[in-house]
Amino acid sequence: MDKINLTLLTDFYELTMANGYLENGLGDKIAYFDMFFRKVPDNGGFAIMTGVEQLIQYFKNLSFDERDIEYLRSKGVFSEKFLEYLQNFEFRCDVWAIPEGTPIFPNEPVVTVRGPVIEAQFVETMILLTINHQSLIATKANRIVRAAQGRAVMEFGSRRAHGYDGAIYGARAAYIGGCVGTACTIAEREFNIPAIGTMAHSWVQLFPSELDAFRAYARVYPDNCVLLVDTYNVLKSGIPNAIKVFNEEIVPKGFRPQGIRIDSGDITYLSREARKALDEAGFEDCKVVASNSLDEYIIRDILLQGAEVDQFGVGERLITSKSEPVFGGVYKLVAIEENGRIVPRIKLSENVAKITNPGFKQVWRFFDKDTGKAMADVLTMHDEIIDESKPYELFDPEHTWKRKTVRNFKAKRLLKKIFDKGSCVYKCPELSEVKHYCQQQIETLWDAVVRFENPHKYFVDLSEPLWEMKQELLQQHSAK
Amino acid sequence: MDKINLTLLTDFYELTMANGYLENGLGDKIAYFDMFFRKVPDNGGFAIMTGVEQLIQYFKNLSFDERDIEYLRSKGVFSEKFLEYLQNFEFRCDVWAIPEGTPIFPNEPVVTVRGPVIEAQFVETMILLTINHQSLIATKANRIVRAAQGRAVMEFGSRRAHGYDGAIYGARAAYIGGCVGTACTIAEREFNIPAIGTMAHSWVQLFPSELDAFRAYARVYPDNCVLLVDTYNVLKSGIPNAIKVFNEEIVPKGFRPQGIRIDSGDITYLSREARKALDEAGFEDCKVVASNSLDEYIIRDILLQGAEVDQFGVGERLITSKSEPVFGGVYKLVAIEENGRIVPRIKLSENVAKITNPGFKQVWRFFDKDTGKAMADVLTMHDEIIDESKPYELFDPEHTWKRKTVRNFKAKRLLKKIFDKGSCVYKCPELSEVKHYCQQQIETLWDAVVRFENPHKYFVDLSEPLWEMKQELLQQHSAK
């Protein structure tokens, strides 16, 4: 596939606004934008921050080539001054982001951009696109992995992904979220995510009989033989033929059969019968793999019913996050600079939950020093310091009489600087580290936050100074 | 962003099978595969075939580079013979596809591939990925466009797309499905899809007041001024300020205001009030644009309630096909060649609806010569001829006593050859032609097939010879 420059993967209004800012002499006006989201998909208790590495690549590659400029000129709406500005475009923003793999919660900034308003505004579409997509899939994958209760989950969804990147970055996000591997081969070449797969029904159909097909496969892959047993009839033909071939082709060569896969029918019943037959044949170590339109709800259900499945292959419902395919991250102006002073901005709404948190902020996570558990996140002014040696009073920003003083805590800043005046100052960890970190961080959450149904709402509070500044802005607006 | 070689965007099992075929001496075995789907998303009456142009690009670019081979060698499961085969890989298949923009129905082949089984199998993942994604979005977009009853629908979803290609090819598919334009700028540079957009809330917030913000915009774009009126309060501030600025900055310069956009709140109520205010101010020609989590259901509903909206901007629910984000196309072996003879293959299933239609086939669409309306599709053996000069008896393949003789019809072959022994033999029409053709073809469908709720099931029948061959195969299998 051809290489294309993605700088113009942006909503057209970013460009009309940019041109408008320049024409109004506001090109160098410094602005602050936050990306945040308002609701965890599937009514879950938390989401997983994912996509920062790709976002960094985007910022690094941001530039307008001749073709872009020619195209924009042809629109007839942009000034030559603006086109010249774009030709010389260099990304000069400061950017902060919460590292990949971190559990994130509604209404806290997960990316903050500070810089000339043209630039800080322009990057909106790609920030949202990148973080929304990968965080959606990582969050969904983690739900599915948790439902599997320690059994391996493999990502099998490329064929139903929304485009090529949907498959590739979806596989990446699923791996961060806890999948052990993917069917998407290129994701191993690009990201070292273990690529897995054995045979489709067509393999079985191509041979004169299922037995022939199994034999042919076992001869080529005696050391890694997983047979798909549902092309004709799982119990009457698939399993007996598999056992026959294991005994004929695998065991005599000193190997053990790796597994059988069931891709249709009643997984609970078929997996139990398959387990029984395999055990009776002396293949207690042979794994039962299940696939076919699975998700966290079905996996939980069939395990509750006693399905004997060791590994799950999960496709379309993971790669599209079928039950909720939208991660609604938004990107809002939160401050501007005037004469070097930061002036907060607020977006009002009749819906109180949609009023933004103004100002240039930091996100702190409070951990209990004894249990290691996360207690709350607190948004503060960016330069506020939280003194761990003193008790800290948390309060609900809506119902301020709900207060709680915490002691013996560790407070960690979540937003890390990733770009300084346009230069990358952050080294992305290896993907395997991100995956490990993600698992570790989820373990700091209380079970009540992690559960599927009606999870406990994790506290995302405001510091006293931030809360007061917000109230002041609200009063100013209401006075107008 | 660098575009990478996508040859390895394939399920890993395509590779294990390919290696296995080669090792079993079946590398040059000729096989036939069909892509088809079983269910129209959202319980609609038809889907729209989309993605053929990208599929053609994929076939043209198919080759394994050094990095691919090195990676595959590192897996330790492939023979050197196989790796050498891949190094010299040249796509030699024949491919047929239904042209983009054509309404398609469950259980009919929309792509057929004939060639050496290794190759014909290998391309499965990308065929499904490409056609599933774009057909999903085109089908959804068309539902939304139909709900808008002639009002313009613009695609605004990039920020919620599943990855970069999800946004770009999603915009392309939405355009084919009937959208008039997109916010996704790069889609205009790449595909000439009109890119549209004006301002975000942040534009309004950046200025000291809404009035200042509107004035600043109107001065730069007097000839194309659409103002976003819901940053503070649509009726109390947004509309009055817009009208003021139209009168001050637009009209005196000899232009007319283009529109106002409402992106939150009760669209029905606000649009009616906005319309009234604009009309009273003498701006009857100023359009009311609505956005904010719209889809075909909401659009139908607010129009039924009398909303006065002229244009819709539709984002996340279109670009993800939120109500049903999976287009379940599958790719099945339907025949092999033995000594030059085509031997059909069938995939059985306990679920009768999942039994495949075997053999190398053609799809014919019957049009009534008087009305021009599509009457039925008939799957035939590939070389069957339908004689339009004679009456033709259609029959239901499940309930064969349901029969109907048609006369005075035109029968058109839908599957067109796009590759001949690996060479492209098809010239893709311009995108604007595809869009036009799509609209035209949908008009050949009876209203009963097109409606949203409980559409009439369009006939997809089998010819007598195909039906008999299928019965024979079923009997053979049941006898085993």
PDB file of N, CA, C and O in Angstrom, chain A residues 2-4 8 10-13 16 19 68 71 75 121 132 159-160 162 165 183 185-186 188-190 195 198 202 205 221 325 329 345, chain B residues 1 3 8 10-13 16 19 67-68 71 75 121 132 159-160 162 165 183 185-186 188-189 195 198 202 205 221 325 329 345:
ATOM      1  N   ASP A   2       0.379   2.268  -0.654  1.00  0.00           N
ATOM      2  CA  ASP A   2       1.170   3.491  -0.762  1.00  0.00           C
ATOM      3  C   ASP A   2       1.227   4.226   0.565  1.00  0.00           C
ATOM      4  O   ASP A   2       0.317   4.168   1.375  1.00  0.00           O
ATOM      5  N   LYS A   3       2.314   4.917   0.685  1.00  0.00           N
ATOM      6  CA  LYS A   3       2.554   5.763   1.840  1.00  0.00           C
ATOM      7  C   LYS A   3       1.775   7.057   1.639  1.00  0.00           C
ATOM      8  O   LYS A   3       1.898   7.705   0.605  1.00  0.00           O
ATOM      9  N   ILE A   4       0.931   7.450   2.581  1.00  0.00           N
ATOM     10  CA  ILE A   4       0.315   8.760   2.418  1.00  0.00           C
ATOM     11  C   ILE A   4       0.570   9.611   3.646  1.00  0.00           C
ATOM     12  O   ILE A   4       0.689   9.103   4.758  1.00  0.00           O
ATOM     13  N   LEU A   8      -3.372  15.906   6.685  1.00  0.00           N
ATOM     14  CA  LEU A   8      -4.715  16.412   6.382  1.00  0.00           C
ATOM     15  C   LEU A   8      -5.840  15.513   6.896  1.00  0.00           C
ATOM     16  O   LEU A   8      -7.005  15.752   6.587  1.00  0.00           O
ATOM     17  N   THR A  10      -7.800  15.571   9.194  1.00  0.00           N
ATOM     18  CA  THR A  10      -8.258  16.551  10.179  1.00  0.00           C
ATOM     19  C   THR A  10      -9.627  17.053   9.738  1.00  0.00           C
ATOM     20  O   THR A  10      -9.911  17.082   8.545  1.00  0.00           O
ATOM     21  N   ASP A  11     -10.450  17.399  10.700  1.00  0.00           N
ATOM     22  CA  ASP A  11     -11.738  17.980  10.324  1.00  0.00           C
ATOM     23  C   ASP A  11     -11.490  19.316   9.638  1.00  0.00           C
ATOM     24  O   ASP A  11     -10.647  20.100  10.072  1.00  0.00           O
ATOM     25  N   PHE A  12     -12.247  19.541   8.585  1.00  0.00           N
ATOM     26  CA  PHE A  12     -12.012  20.736   7.781  1.00  0.00           C
ATOM     27  C   PHE A  12     -12.130  22.009   8.618  1.00  0.00           C
ATOM     28  O   PHE A  12     -11.442  22.994   8.366  1.00  0.00           O
ATOM     29  N   TYR A  13     -12.965  21.981   9.660  1.00  0.00           N
ATOM     30  CA  TYR A  13     -13.118  23.213  10.451  1.00  0.00           C
ATOM     31  C   TYR A  13     -11.862  23.584  11.219  1.00  0.00           C
ATOM     32  O   TYR A  13     -11.689  24.744  11.588  1.00  0.00           O
ATOM     33  N   THR A  16     -10.430  25.942   8.639  1.00  0.00           N
ATOM     34  CA  THR A  16     -11.104  27.249   8.513  1.00  0.00           C
ATOM     35  C   THR A  16     -10.852  28.075   9.775  1.00  0.00           C
ATOM     36  O   THR A  16     -10.628  29.285   9.699  1.00  0.00           O
ATOM     37  N   ASN A  19      -7.085  29.379   9.673  1.00  0.00           N
ATOM     38  CA  ASN A  19      -6.995  30.524   8.763  1.00  0.00           C
ATOM     39  C   ASN A  19      -7.642  31.757   9.399  1.00  0.00           C
ATOM     40  O   ASN A  19      -7.092  32.860   9.341  1.00  0.00           O
ATOM     41  N   ASP A  68      -0.591  18.808  -0.295  1.00  0.00           N
ATOM     42  CA  ASP A  68      -1.553  19.347   0.667  1.00  0.00           C
ATOM     43  C   ASP A  68      -1.828  20.816   0.360  1.00  0.00           C
ATOM     44  O   ASP A  68      -2.979  21.262   0.331  1.00  0.00           O
ATOM     45  N   TYR A  71      -3.797  21.318  -2.813  1.00  0.00           N
ATOM     46  CA  TYR A  71      -5.198  20.973  -2.580  1.00  0.00           C
ATOM     47  C   TYR A  71      -5.900  22.106  -1.817  1.00  0.00           C
ATOM     48  O   TYR A  71      -6.993  22.544  -2.186  1.00  0.00           O
ATOM     49  N   LYS A  75      -9.222  24.979  -2.823  1.00  0.00           N
ATOM     50  CA  LYS A  75     -10.504  25.191  -2.157  1.00  0.00           C
ATOM     51  C   LYS A  75     -10.970  26.637  -2.280  1.00  0.00           C
ATOM     52  O   LYS A  75     -12.159  26.933  -2.118  1.00  0.00           O
ATOM     53  N   GLN A 121      -5.228  23.744  18.240  1.00  0.00           N
ATOM     54  CA  GLN A 121      -6.553  23.393  17.733  1.00  0.00           C
ATOM     55  C   GLN A 121      -6.459  22.368  16.612  1.00  0.00           C
ATOM     56  O   GLN A 121      -7.228  21.423  16.558  1.00  0.00           O
ATOM     57  N   ASN A 132      -9.248   7.782  21.178  1.00  0.00           N
ATOM     58  CA  ASN A 132     -10.584   7.184  21.256  1.00  0.00           C
ATOM     59  C   ASN A 132     -10.565   5.740  20.751  1.00  0.00           C
ATOM     60  O   ASN A 132     -11.116   4.846  21.393  1.00  0.00           O
ATOM     61  N   ARG A 159     -10.843  -9.475  10.207  1.00  0.00           N
ATOM     62  CA  ARG A 159     -11.769  -9.474   9.066  1.00  0.00           C
ATOM     63  C   ARG A 159     -13.006  -8.624   9.286  1.00  0.00           C
ATOM     64  O   ARG A 159     -13.732  -8.351   8.332  1.00  0.00           O
ATOM     65  N   ARG A 160     -13.273  -8.261  10.519  1.00  0.00           N
ATOM     66  CA  ARG A 160     -14.447  -7.439  10.804  1.00  0.00           C
ATOM     67  C   ARG A 160     -14.051  -6.053  11.322  1.00  0.00           C
ATOM     68  O   ARG A 160     -14.892  -5.301  11.779  1.00  0.00           O
ATOM     69  N   HIS A 162     -12.770  -2.136  11.286  1.00  0.00           N
ATOM     70  CA  HIS A 162     -13.141  -0.993  10.463  1.00  0.00           C
ATOM     71  C   HIS A 162     -11.895  -0.451   9.774  1.00  0.00           C
ATOM     72  O   HIS A 162     -11.332   0.551  10.183  1.00  0.00           O
ATOM     73  N   ASP A 165      -6.065  -0.004   9.642  1.00  0.00           N
ATOM     74  CA  ASP A 165      -5.554   0.449  10.940  1.00  0.00           C
ATOM     75  C   ASP A 165      -6.424  -0.055  12.074  1.00  0.00           C
ATOM     76  O   ASP A 165      -5.940  -0.273  13.182  1.00  0.00           O
ATOM     77  N   ALA A 183      -4.593 -12.923  15.793  1.00  0.00           N
ATOM     78  CA  ALA A 183      -4.503 -13.592  14.488  1.00  0.00           C
ATOM     79  C   ALA A 183      -3.872 -12.670  13.449  1.00  0.00           C
ATOM     80  O   ALA A 183      -3.468 -13.119  12.388  1.00  0.00           O
ATOM     81  N   THR A 185      -1.340 -11.089  11.630  1.00  0.00           N
ATOM     82  CA  THR A 185       0.087 -11.377  11.486  1.00  0.00           C
ATOM     83  C   THR A 185       0.948 -10.125  11.507  1.00  0.00           C
ATOM     84  O   THR A 185       1.985 -10.082  12.184  1.00  0.00           O
ATOM     85  N   ILE A 186       0.526  -9.111  10.808  1.00  0.00           N
ATOM     86  CA  ILE A 186       1.347  -7.907  10.693  1.00  0.00           C
ATOM     87  C   ILE A 186       1.570  -7.239  12.057  1.00  0.00           C
ATOM     88  O   ILE A 186       2.555  -6.537  12.259  1.00  0.00           O
ATOM     89  N   GLU A 188       2.381  -8.732  14.688  1.00  0.00           N
ATOM     90  CA  GLU A 188       3.601  -9.297  15.286  1.00  0.00           C
ATOM     91  C   GLU A 188       4.831  -8.670  14.639  1.00  0.00           C
ATOM     92  O   GLU A 188       5.772  -8.289  15.323  1.00  0.00           O
ATOM     93  N   ARG A 189       4.786  -8.541  13.312  1.00  0.00           N
ATOM     94  CA  ARG A 189       5.937  -7.932  12.646  1.00  0.00           C
ATOM     95  C   ARG A 189       6.156  -6.501  13.148  1.00  0.00           C
ATOM     96  O   ARG A 189       7.271  -6.077  13.391  1.00  0.00           O
ATOM     97  N   GLU A 190       5.055  -5.754  13.344  1.00  0.00           N
ATOM     98  CA  GLU A 190       5.178  -4.353  13.751  1.00  0.00           C
ATOM     99  C   GLU A 190       5.384  -4.163  15.246  1.00  0.00           C
ATOM    100  O   GLU A 190       6.090  -3.262  15.663  1.00  0.00           O
ATOM    101  N   ALA A 195       1.591 -13.725  17.052  1.00  0.00           N
ATOM    102  CA  ALA A 195       0.561 -14.047  16.057  1.00  0.00           C
ATOM    103  C   ALA A 195       0.267 -15.543  16.125  1.00  0.00           C
ATOM    104  O   ALA A 195       1.182 -16.368  16.193  1.00  0.00           O
ATOM    105  N   THR A 198      -4.126 -21.571  13.153  1.00  0.00           N
ATOM    106  CA  THR A 198      -3.850 -22.914  12.653  1.00  0.00           C
ATOM    107  C   THR A 198      -4.583 -23.184  11.342  1.00  0.00           C
ATOM    108  O   THR A 198      -3.980 -23.170  10.289  1.00  0.00           O
ATOM    109  N   SER A 202     -12.045 -24.227   5.562  1.00  0.00           N
ATOM    110  CA  SER A 202     -11.704 -24.533   4.170  1.00  0.00           C
ATOM    111  C   SER A 202     -10.593 -25.581   4.074  1.00  0.00           C
ATOM    112  O   SER A 202     -10.557 -26.361   3.132  1.00  0.00           O
ATOM    113  N   GLN A 205     -12.343 -28.794   4.324  1.00  0.00           N
ATOM    114  CA  GLN A 205     -13.176 -29.053   3.150  1.00  0.00           C
ATOM    115  C   GLN A 205     -12.374 -29.407   1.911  1.00  0.00           C
ATOM    116  O   GLN A 205     -12.877 -30.064   1.009  1.00  0.00           O
ATOM    117  N   TYR A 221       2.602 -30.102  11.164  1.00  0.00           N
ATOM    118  CA  TYR A 221       2.766 -29.400  12.450  1.00  0.00           C
ATOM    119  C   TYR A 221       2.601 -30.354  13.642  1.00  0.00           C
ATOM    120  O   TYR A 221       1.716 -30.146  14.482  1.00  0.00           O
ATOM    121  N   PRO A 325     -19.531   0.804  20.396  1.00  0.00           N
ATOM    122  CA  PRO A 325     -18.382   1.023  19.509  1.00  0.00           C
ATOM    123  C   PRO A 325     -17.859   2.454  19.481  1.00  0.00           C
ATOM    124  O   PRO A 325     -17.046   2.780  18.613  1.00  0.00           O
ATOM    125  N   GLY A 329     -14.357  10.458  23.644  1.00  0.00           N
ATOM    126  CA  GLY A 329     -13.420  11.502  24.075  1.00  0.00           C
ATOM    127  C   GLY A 329     -13.665  12.806  23.335  1.00  0.00           C
ATOM    128  O   GLY A 329     -14.001  12.800  22.144  1.00  0.00           O
ATOM    129  N   ARG A 345     -10.801  29.115  30.769  1.00  0.00           N
ATOM    130  CA  ARG A 345     -12.015  29.212  29.972  1.00  0.00           C
ATOM    131  C   ARG A 345     -12.913  28.030  30.322  1.00  0.00           C
ATOM    132  O   ARG A 345     -12.433  26.930  30.593  1.00  0.00           O
TER     133      ARG A 345
ATOM    134  N   MET B   1       2.526  10.093   8.078  1.00  0.00           N
ATOM    135  CA  MET B   1       2.633   8.726   8.620  1.00  0.00           C
ATOM    136  C   MET B   1       3.107   7.785   7.515  1.00  0.00           C
ATOM    137  O   MET B   1       2.638   7.879   6.385  1.00  0.00           O
ATOM    138  N   LYS B   3       3.121   4.609   5.388  1.00  0.00           N
ATOM    139  CA  LYS B   3       2.225   3.501   5.095  1.00  0.00           C
ATOM    140  C   LYS B   3       3.102   2.279   4.956  1.00  0.00           C
ATOM    141  O   LYS B   3       4.184   2.310   4.391  1.00  0.00           O
ATOM    142  N   LEU B   8       1.142  -8.629   4.959  1.00  0.00           N
ATOM    143  CA  LEU B   8       0.994  -9.485   6.154  1.00  0.00           C
ATOM    144  C   LEU B   8      -0.219  -9.118   7.008  1.00  0.00           C
ATOM    145  O   LEU B   8      -0.378  -9.657   8.101  1.00  0.00           O
ATOM    146  N   THR B  10      -2.988 -10.266   7.481  1.00  0.00           N
ATOM    147  CA  THR B  10      -3.686 -11.504   7.169  1.00  0.00           C
ATOM    148  C   THR B  10      -3.736 -12.331   8.444  1.00  0.00           C
ATOM    149  O   THR B  10      -2.848 -12.234   9.278  1.00  0.00           O
ATOM    150  N   ASP B  11      -4.787 -13.102   8.586  1.00  0.00           N
ATOM    151  CA  ASP B  11      -4.846 -13.980   9.751  1.00  0.00           C
ATOM    152  C   ASP B  11      -3.728 -15.004   9.645  1.00  0.00           C
ATOM    153  O   ASP B  11      -3.466 -15.553   8.571  1.00  0.00           O
ATOM    154  N   PHE B  12      -3.085 -15.254  10.766  1.00  0.00           N
ATOM    155  CA  PHE B  12      -1.923 -16.135  10.746  1.00  0.00           C
ATOM    156  C   PHE B  12      -2.269 -17.512  10.177  1.00  0.00           C
ATOM    157  O   PHE B  12      -1.435 -18.171   9.558  1.00  0.00           O
ATOM    158  N   TYR B  13      -3.491 -17.946  10.360  1.00  0.00           N
ATOM    159  CA  TYR B  13      -3.829 -19.290   9.861  1.00  0.00           C
ATOM    160  C   TYR B  13      -3.803 -19.380   8.339  1.00  0.00           C
ATOM    161  O   TYR B  13      -3.665 -20.467   7.789  1.00  0.00           O
ATOM    162  N   THR B  16      -0.248 -20.602   7.990  1.00  0.00           N
ATOM    163  CA  THR B  16      -0.021 -22.004   8.377  1.00  0.00           C
ATOM    164  C   THR B  16      -0.697 -22.935   7.368  1.00  0.00           C
ATOM    165  O   THR B  16      -0.134 -23.973   6.996  1.00  0.00           O
ATOM    166  N   ASN B  19       1.451 -22.890   4.019  1.00  0.00           N
ATOM    167  CA  ASN B  19       2.628 -23.743   4.191  1.00  0.00           C
ATOM    168  C   ASN B  19       2.219 -25.225   4.163  1.00  0.00           C
ATOM    169  O   ASN B  19       2.866 -26.068   3.542  1.00  0.00           O
ATOM    170  N   ARG B  67      11.561  -7.942   4.763  1.00  0.00           N
ATOM    171  CA  ARG B  67      11.218  -7.858   6.176  1.00  0.00           C
ATOM    172  C   ARG B  67      10.145  -8.892   6.528  1.00  0.00           C
ATOM    173  O   ARG B  67      10.170  -9.501   7.595  1.00  0.00           O
ATOM    174  N   ASP B  68       9.182  -9.065   5.611  1.00  0.00           N
ATOM    175  CA  ASP B  68       8.137 -10.064   5.827  1.00  0.00           C
ATOM    176  C   ASP B  68       8.751 -11.459   5.934  1.00  0.00           C
ATOM    177  O   ASP B  68       8.411 -12.239   6.828  1.00  0.00           O
ATOM    178  N   TYR B  71      10.736 -11.947   9.116  1.00  0.00           N
ATOM    179  CA  TYR B  71       9.819 -12.132  10.230  1.00  0.00           C
ATOM    180  C   TYR B  71       9.243 -13.553  10.221  1.00  0.00           C
ATOM    181  O   TYR B  71       9.221 -14.243  11.251  1.00  0.00           O
ATOM    182  N   LYS B  75       9.581 -17.107  12.971  1.00  0.00           N
ATOM    183  CA  LYS B  75       8.544 -17.852  13.683  1.00  0.00           C
ATOM    184  C   LYS B  75       8.919 -19.321  13.863  1.00  0.00           C
ATOM    185  O   LYS B  75       8.364 -20.012  14.726  1.00  0.00           O
ATOM    186  N   GLN B 121      -6.788 -18.698  -0.843  1.00  0.00           N
ATOM    187  CA  GLN B 121      -7.054 -18.716   0.600  1.00  0.00           C
ATOM    188  C   GLN B 121      -6.402 -17.516   1.281  1.00  0.00           C
ATOM    189  O   GLN B 121      -7.002 -16.886   2.155  1.00  0.00           O
ATOM    190  N   ASN B 132     -16.200  -5.774   4.075  1.00  0.00           N
ATOM    191  CA  ASN B 132     -17.044  -5.672   5.273  1.00  0.00           C
ATOM    192  C   ASN B 132     -17.084  -4.231   5.785  1.00  0.00           C
ATOM    193  O   ASN B 132     -18.148  -3.701   6.101  1.00  0.00           O
ATOM    194  N   ARG B 159     -13.269  11.768  14.269  1.00  0.00           N
ATOM    195  CA  ARG B 159     -12.717  11.695  15.636  1.00  0.00           C
ATOM    196  C   ARG B 159     -13.158  10.452  16.397  1.00  0.00           C
ATOM    197  O   ARG B 159     -12.578  10.139  17.442  1.00  0.00           O
ATOM    198  N   ARG B 160     -14.188   9.799  15.927  1.00  0.00           N
ATOM    199  CA  ARG B 160     -14.674   8.602  16.610  1.00  0.00           C
ATOM    200  C   ARG B 160     -14.488   7.359  15.746  1.00  0.00           C
ATOM    201  O   ARG B 160     -15.013   6.297  16.069  1.00  0.00           O
ATOM    202  N   HIS B 162     -12.644   4.148  13.926  1.00  0.00           N
ATOM    203  CA  HIS B 162     -11.733   3.125  14.447  1.00  0.00           C
ATOM    204  C   HIS B 162     -10.436   3.160  13.642  1.00  0.00           C
ATOM    205  O   HIS B 162     -10.201   2.319  12.773  1.00  0.00           O
ATOM    206  N   ASP B 165      -7.654   4.673   8.731  1.00  0.00           N
ATOM    207  CA  ASP B 165      -8.372   4.162   7.566  1.00  0.00           C
ATOM    208  C   ASP B 165      -9.863   4.122   7.819  1.00  0.00           C
ATOM    209  O   ASP B 165     -10.663   4.283   6.892  1.00  0.00           O
ATOM    210  N   ALA B 183     -16.358  15.931   6.849  1.00  0.00           N
ATOM    211  CA  ALA B 183     -15.445  16.821   7.558  1.00  0.00           C
ATOM    212  C   ALA B 183     -14.002  16.370   7.379  1.00  0.00           C
ATOM    213  O   ALA B 183     -13.073  17.121   7.673  1.00  0.00           O
ATOM    214  N   THR B 185     -10.864  16.089   5.878  1.00  0.00           N
ATOM    215  CA  THR B 185     -10.214  16.847   4.804  1.00  0.00           C
ATOM    216  C   THR B 185      -9.457  15.963   3.820  1.00  0.00           C
ATOM    217  O   THR B 185      -9.547  16.126   2.605  1.00  0.00           O
ATOM    218  N   ILE B 186      -8.718  15.014   4.346  1.00  0.00           N
ATOM    219  CA  ILE B 186      -7.868  14.184   3.487  1.00  0.00           C
ATOM    220  C   ILE B 186      -8.710  13.388   2.475  1.00  0.00           C
ATOM    221  O   ILE B 186      -8.226  13.016   1.405  1.00  0.00           O
ATOM    222  N   GLU B 188     -11.053  14.537   0.747  1.00  0.00           N
ATOM    223  CA  GLU B 188     -11.207  15.339  -0.467  1.00  0.00           C
ATOM    224  C   GLU B 188      -9.926  15.279  -1.289  1.00  0.00           C
ATOM    225  O   GLU B 188      -9.967  15.088  -2.499  1.00  0.00           O
ATOM    226  N   ARG B 189      -8.781  15.415  -0.604  1.00  0.00           N
ATOM    227  CA  ARG B 189      -7.525  15.345  -1.348  1.00  0.00           C
ATOM    228  C   ARG B 189      -7.394  13.996  -2.063  1.00  0.00           C
ATOM    229  O   ARG B 189      -6.950  13.923  -3.200  1.00  0.00           O
ATOM    230  N   ALA B 195     -15.011  18.466   1.176  1.00  0.00           N
ATOM    231  CA  ALA B 195     -14.722  18.614   2.610  1.00  0.00           C
ATOM    232  C   ALA B 195     -15.385  19.892   3.105  1.00  0.00           C
ATOM    233  O   ALA B 195     -15.302  20.928   2.454  1.00  0.00           O
ATOM    234  N   THR B 198     -16.764  24.586   9.478  1.00  0.00           N
ATOM    235  CA  THR B 198     -16.651  26.017   9.751  1.00  0.00           C
ATOM    236  C   THR B 198     -15.958  26.274  11.084  1.00  0.00           C
ATOM    237  O   THR B 198     -14.791  26.649  11.109  1.00  0.00           O
ATOM    238  N   SER B 202     -14.672  25.929  20.476  1.00  0.00           N
ATOM    239  CA  SER B 202     -13.458  26.586  20.964  1.00  0.00           C
ATOM    240  C   SER B 202     -13.235  27.936  20.279  1.00  0.00           C
ATOM    241  O   SER B 202     -12.676  28.843  20.879  1.00  0.00           O
ATOM    242  N   GLN B 205     -15.233  30.265  22.227  1.00  0.00           N
ATOM    243  CA  GLN B 205     -14.687  30.455  23.573  1.00  0.00           C
ATOM    244  C   GLN B 205     -13.421  31.300  23.592  1.00  0.00           C
ATOM    245  O   GLN B 205     -13.077  31.892  24.598  1.00  0.00           O
ATOM    246  N   TYR B 221     -14.932  35.071   6.471  1.00  0.00           N
ATOM    247  CA  TYR B 221     -15.703  34.237   5.539  1.00  0.00           C
ATOM    248  C   TYR B 221     -17.079  34.839   5.253  1.00  0.00           C
ATOM    249  O   TYR B 221     -18.111  34.206   5.518  1.00  0.00           O
ATOM    250  N   PRO B 325     -22.268  -2.495  14.440  1.00  0.00           N
ATOM    251  CA  PRO B 325     -20.954  -2.165  13.881  1.00  0.00           C
ATOM    252  C   PRO B 325     -20.240  -3.321  13.193  1.00  0.00           C
ATOM    253  O   PRO B 325     -19.047  -3.203  12.903  1.00  0.00           O
ATOM    254  N   GLY B 329     -19.610 -10.409   6.621  1.00  0.00           N
ATOM    255  CA  GLY B 329     -19.220 -11.148   5.426  1.00  0.00           C
ATOM    256  C   GLY B 329     -18.272 -12.298   5.759  1.00  0.00           C
ATOM    257  O   GLY B 329     -17.420 -12.168   6.630  1.00  0.00           O
ATOM    258  N   ARG B 345     -17.980 -27.894  -3.528  1.00  0.00           N
ATOM    259  CA  ARG B 345     -17.803 -28.235  -2.117  1.00  0.00           C
ATOM    260  C   ARG B 345     -18.878 -27.505  -1.312  1.00  0.00           C
ATOM    261  O   ARG B 345     -19.253 -26.381  -1.650  1.00  0.00           O
TER     262      ARG B 345
END
